[in-house]
Coordinates of N, CA and C in Angstrom, one line a residue:
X1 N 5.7 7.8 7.2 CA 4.7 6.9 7.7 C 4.9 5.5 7.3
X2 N 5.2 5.2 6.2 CA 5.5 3.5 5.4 C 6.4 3.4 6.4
X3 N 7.7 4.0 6.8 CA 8.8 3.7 7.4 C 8.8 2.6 8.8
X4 N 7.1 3.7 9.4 CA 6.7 3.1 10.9 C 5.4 2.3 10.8
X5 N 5.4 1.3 9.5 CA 4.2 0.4 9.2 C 2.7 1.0 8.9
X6 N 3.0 2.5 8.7 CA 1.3 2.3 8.3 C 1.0 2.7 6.8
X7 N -0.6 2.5 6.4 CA -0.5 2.3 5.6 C -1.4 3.8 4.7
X8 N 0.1 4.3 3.5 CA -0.1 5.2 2.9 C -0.8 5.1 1.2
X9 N -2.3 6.2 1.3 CA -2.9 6.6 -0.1 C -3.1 8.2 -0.2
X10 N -2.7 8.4 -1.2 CA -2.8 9.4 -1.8 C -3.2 9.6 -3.1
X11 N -4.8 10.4 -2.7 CA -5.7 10.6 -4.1 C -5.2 11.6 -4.4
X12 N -4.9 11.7 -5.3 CA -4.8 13.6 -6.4 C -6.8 13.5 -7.3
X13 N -6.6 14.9 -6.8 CA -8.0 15.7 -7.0 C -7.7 17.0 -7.8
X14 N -8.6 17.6 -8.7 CA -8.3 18.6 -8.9 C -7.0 18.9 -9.7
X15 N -6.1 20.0 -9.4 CA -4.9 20.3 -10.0 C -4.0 19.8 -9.5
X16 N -4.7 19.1 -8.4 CA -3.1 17.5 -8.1 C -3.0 16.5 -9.2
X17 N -3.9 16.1 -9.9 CA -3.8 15.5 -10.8 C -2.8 15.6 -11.8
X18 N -2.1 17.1 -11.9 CA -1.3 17.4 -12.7 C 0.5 17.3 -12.2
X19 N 0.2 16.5 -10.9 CA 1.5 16.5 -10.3 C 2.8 16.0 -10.8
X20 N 2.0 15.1 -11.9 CA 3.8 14.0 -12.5 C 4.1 15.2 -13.3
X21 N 3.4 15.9 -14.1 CA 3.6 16.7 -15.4 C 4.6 17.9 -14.3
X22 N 4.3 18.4 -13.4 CA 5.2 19.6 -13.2 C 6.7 19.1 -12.8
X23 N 7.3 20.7 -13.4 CA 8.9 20.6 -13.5 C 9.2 21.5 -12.6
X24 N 10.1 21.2 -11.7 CA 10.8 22.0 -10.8 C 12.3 22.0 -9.9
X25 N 12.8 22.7 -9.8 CA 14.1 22.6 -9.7 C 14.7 22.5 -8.6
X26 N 13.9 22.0 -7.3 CA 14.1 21.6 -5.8 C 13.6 20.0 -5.9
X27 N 12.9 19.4 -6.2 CA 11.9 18.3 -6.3 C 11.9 17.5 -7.7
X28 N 11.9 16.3 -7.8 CA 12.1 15.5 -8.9 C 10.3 14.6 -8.4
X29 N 9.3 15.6 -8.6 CA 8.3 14.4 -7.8 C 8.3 13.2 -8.2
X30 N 8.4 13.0 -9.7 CA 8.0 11.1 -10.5 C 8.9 10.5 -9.5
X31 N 9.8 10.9 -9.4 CA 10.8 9.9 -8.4 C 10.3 9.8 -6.9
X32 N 9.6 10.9 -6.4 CA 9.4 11.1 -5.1 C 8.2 10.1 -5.0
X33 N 7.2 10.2 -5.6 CA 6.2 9.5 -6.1 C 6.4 8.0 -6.3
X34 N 7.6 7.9 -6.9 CA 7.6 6.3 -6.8 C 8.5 5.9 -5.7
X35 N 9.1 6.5 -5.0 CA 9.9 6.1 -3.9 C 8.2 5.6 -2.7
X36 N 7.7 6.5 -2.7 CA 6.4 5.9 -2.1 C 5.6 4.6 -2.6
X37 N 5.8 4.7 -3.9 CA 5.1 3.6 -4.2 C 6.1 2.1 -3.9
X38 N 7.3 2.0 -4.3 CA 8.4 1.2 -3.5 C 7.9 0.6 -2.9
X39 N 7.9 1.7 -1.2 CA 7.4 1.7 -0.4 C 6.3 0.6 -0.2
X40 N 5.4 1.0 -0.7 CA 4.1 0.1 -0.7 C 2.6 1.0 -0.3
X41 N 3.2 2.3 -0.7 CA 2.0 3.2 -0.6 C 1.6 3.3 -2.3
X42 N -0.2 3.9 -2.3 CA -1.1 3.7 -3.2 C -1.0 4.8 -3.8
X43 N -0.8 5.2 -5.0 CA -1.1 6.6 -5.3 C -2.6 6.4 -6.6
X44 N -3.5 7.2 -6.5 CA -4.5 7.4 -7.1 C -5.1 8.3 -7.6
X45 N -6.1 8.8 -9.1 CA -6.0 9.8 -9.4 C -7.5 10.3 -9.9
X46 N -8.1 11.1 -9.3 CA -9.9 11.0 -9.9 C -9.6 11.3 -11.5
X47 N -10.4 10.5 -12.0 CA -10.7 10.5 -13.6 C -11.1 11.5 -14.2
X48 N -11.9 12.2 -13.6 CA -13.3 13.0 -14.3 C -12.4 14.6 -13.9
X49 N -11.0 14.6 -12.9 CA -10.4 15.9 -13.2 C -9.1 15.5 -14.1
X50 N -8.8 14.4 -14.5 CA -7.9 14.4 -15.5 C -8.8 14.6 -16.6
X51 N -9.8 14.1 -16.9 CA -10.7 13.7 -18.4 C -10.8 15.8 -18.7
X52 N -11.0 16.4 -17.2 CA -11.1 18.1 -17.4 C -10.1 18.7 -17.9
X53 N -8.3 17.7 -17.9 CA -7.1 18.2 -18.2 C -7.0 17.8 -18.9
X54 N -7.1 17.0 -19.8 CA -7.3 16.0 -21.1 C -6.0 15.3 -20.7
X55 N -5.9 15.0 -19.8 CA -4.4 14.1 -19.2 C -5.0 12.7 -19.6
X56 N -3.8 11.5 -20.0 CA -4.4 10.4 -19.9 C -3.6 9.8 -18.3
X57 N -3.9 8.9 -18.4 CA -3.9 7.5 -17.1 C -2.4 7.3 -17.6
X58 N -1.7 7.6 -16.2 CA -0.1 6.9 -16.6 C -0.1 5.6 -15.5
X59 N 1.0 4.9 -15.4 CA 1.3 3.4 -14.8 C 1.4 4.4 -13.2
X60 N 1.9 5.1 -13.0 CA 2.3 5.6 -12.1 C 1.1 6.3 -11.1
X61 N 0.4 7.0 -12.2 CA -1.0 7.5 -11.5 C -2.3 6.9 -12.0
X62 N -2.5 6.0 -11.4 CA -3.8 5.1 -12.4 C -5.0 6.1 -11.7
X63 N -6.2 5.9 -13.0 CA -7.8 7.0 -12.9 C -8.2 6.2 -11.4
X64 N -9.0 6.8 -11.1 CA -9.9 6.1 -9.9 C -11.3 7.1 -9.6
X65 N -12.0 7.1 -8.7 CA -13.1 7.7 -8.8 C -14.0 7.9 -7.6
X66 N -14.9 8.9 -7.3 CA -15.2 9.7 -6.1 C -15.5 8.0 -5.3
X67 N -15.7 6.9 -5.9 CA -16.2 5.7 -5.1 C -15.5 5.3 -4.2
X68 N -14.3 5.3 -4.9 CA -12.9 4.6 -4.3 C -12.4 6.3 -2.9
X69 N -12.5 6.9 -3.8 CA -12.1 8.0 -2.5 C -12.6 8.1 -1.2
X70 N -14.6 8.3 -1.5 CA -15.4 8.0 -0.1 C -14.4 6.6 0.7
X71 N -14.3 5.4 0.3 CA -14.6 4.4 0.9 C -12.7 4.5 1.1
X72 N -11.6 5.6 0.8 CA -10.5 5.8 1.2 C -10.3 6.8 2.4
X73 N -11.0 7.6 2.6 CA -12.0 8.4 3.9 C -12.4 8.0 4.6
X74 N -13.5 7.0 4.2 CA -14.0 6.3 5.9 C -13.3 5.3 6.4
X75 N -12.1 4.5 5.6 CA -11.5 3.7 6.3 C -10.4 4.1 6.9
X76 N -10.1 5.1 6.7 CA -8.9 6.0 7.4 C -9.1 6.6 8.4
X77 N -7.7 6.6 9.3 CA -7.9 7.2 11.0 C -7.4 8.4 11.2
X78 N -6.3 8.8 10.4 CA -6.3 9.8 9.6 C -6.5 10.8 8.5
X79 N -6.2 11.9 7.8 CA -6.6 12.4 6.6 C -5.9 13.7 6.9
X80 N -4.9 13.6 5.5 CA -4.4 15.1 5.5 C -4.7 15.5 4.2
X81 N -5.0 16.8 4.0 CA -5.2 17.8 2.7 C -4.2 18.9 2.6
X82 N -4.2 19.4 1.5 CA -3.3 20.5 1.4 C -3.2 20.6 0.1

C-alpha cells in the first residue's frame, strides 16, 4: 500500500503487542516492521495491553491509546483486522 501512496497505521492490540518479542524462522518481523516504518507508515501500540504484558515502550513500537485508535478508525477508508 506505501508503495501506491497511501497512507499506512497499524495499531497492535491485545497479543499484537507482543509482536517485536516473537521469534520465528520464516519472518524476521523487527525488520519487517521497520521496512514499513521506512516506508512512512505508523506503527502503534495500546498501553494498557502492554502495561497487562509488563512490556515496556520500545522506539519501534511507541504506547498509544483507545483515543488515538477511535480517531485512527474514523479517519480511515479502509480497516483490516486479523
Amino acid at each position: 500500500s506505501l508503495a501506491y501512496e497511501n497512507v499506512v497505521k497499524i495499531f497492535f492490540m491485545g497479543k499484537g503487542v507482543e509482536t517485536l518479542s516473537l521469534k520465528g524462522n520464516k519472518y524476521d518481523l523487527k525488520n519487517e516492521l521497520n521496512a514499513i516504518e521506512q516506508a512512512g507508515g505508523e506503527l502503534l501500540a495500546c498501553g494498557v495491553c502492554m502495561e497487562r504484558r509488563n512490556l515496556q515502550p520500545e522506539e519501534q513500537l511507541p504506547v498509544s491509546n483507545m483515543n488515538a485508535f477511535y480517531n485512527l478508525v474514523e479517519e480511515s477508508d479502509k480497516i483490516v483486522t486479523f
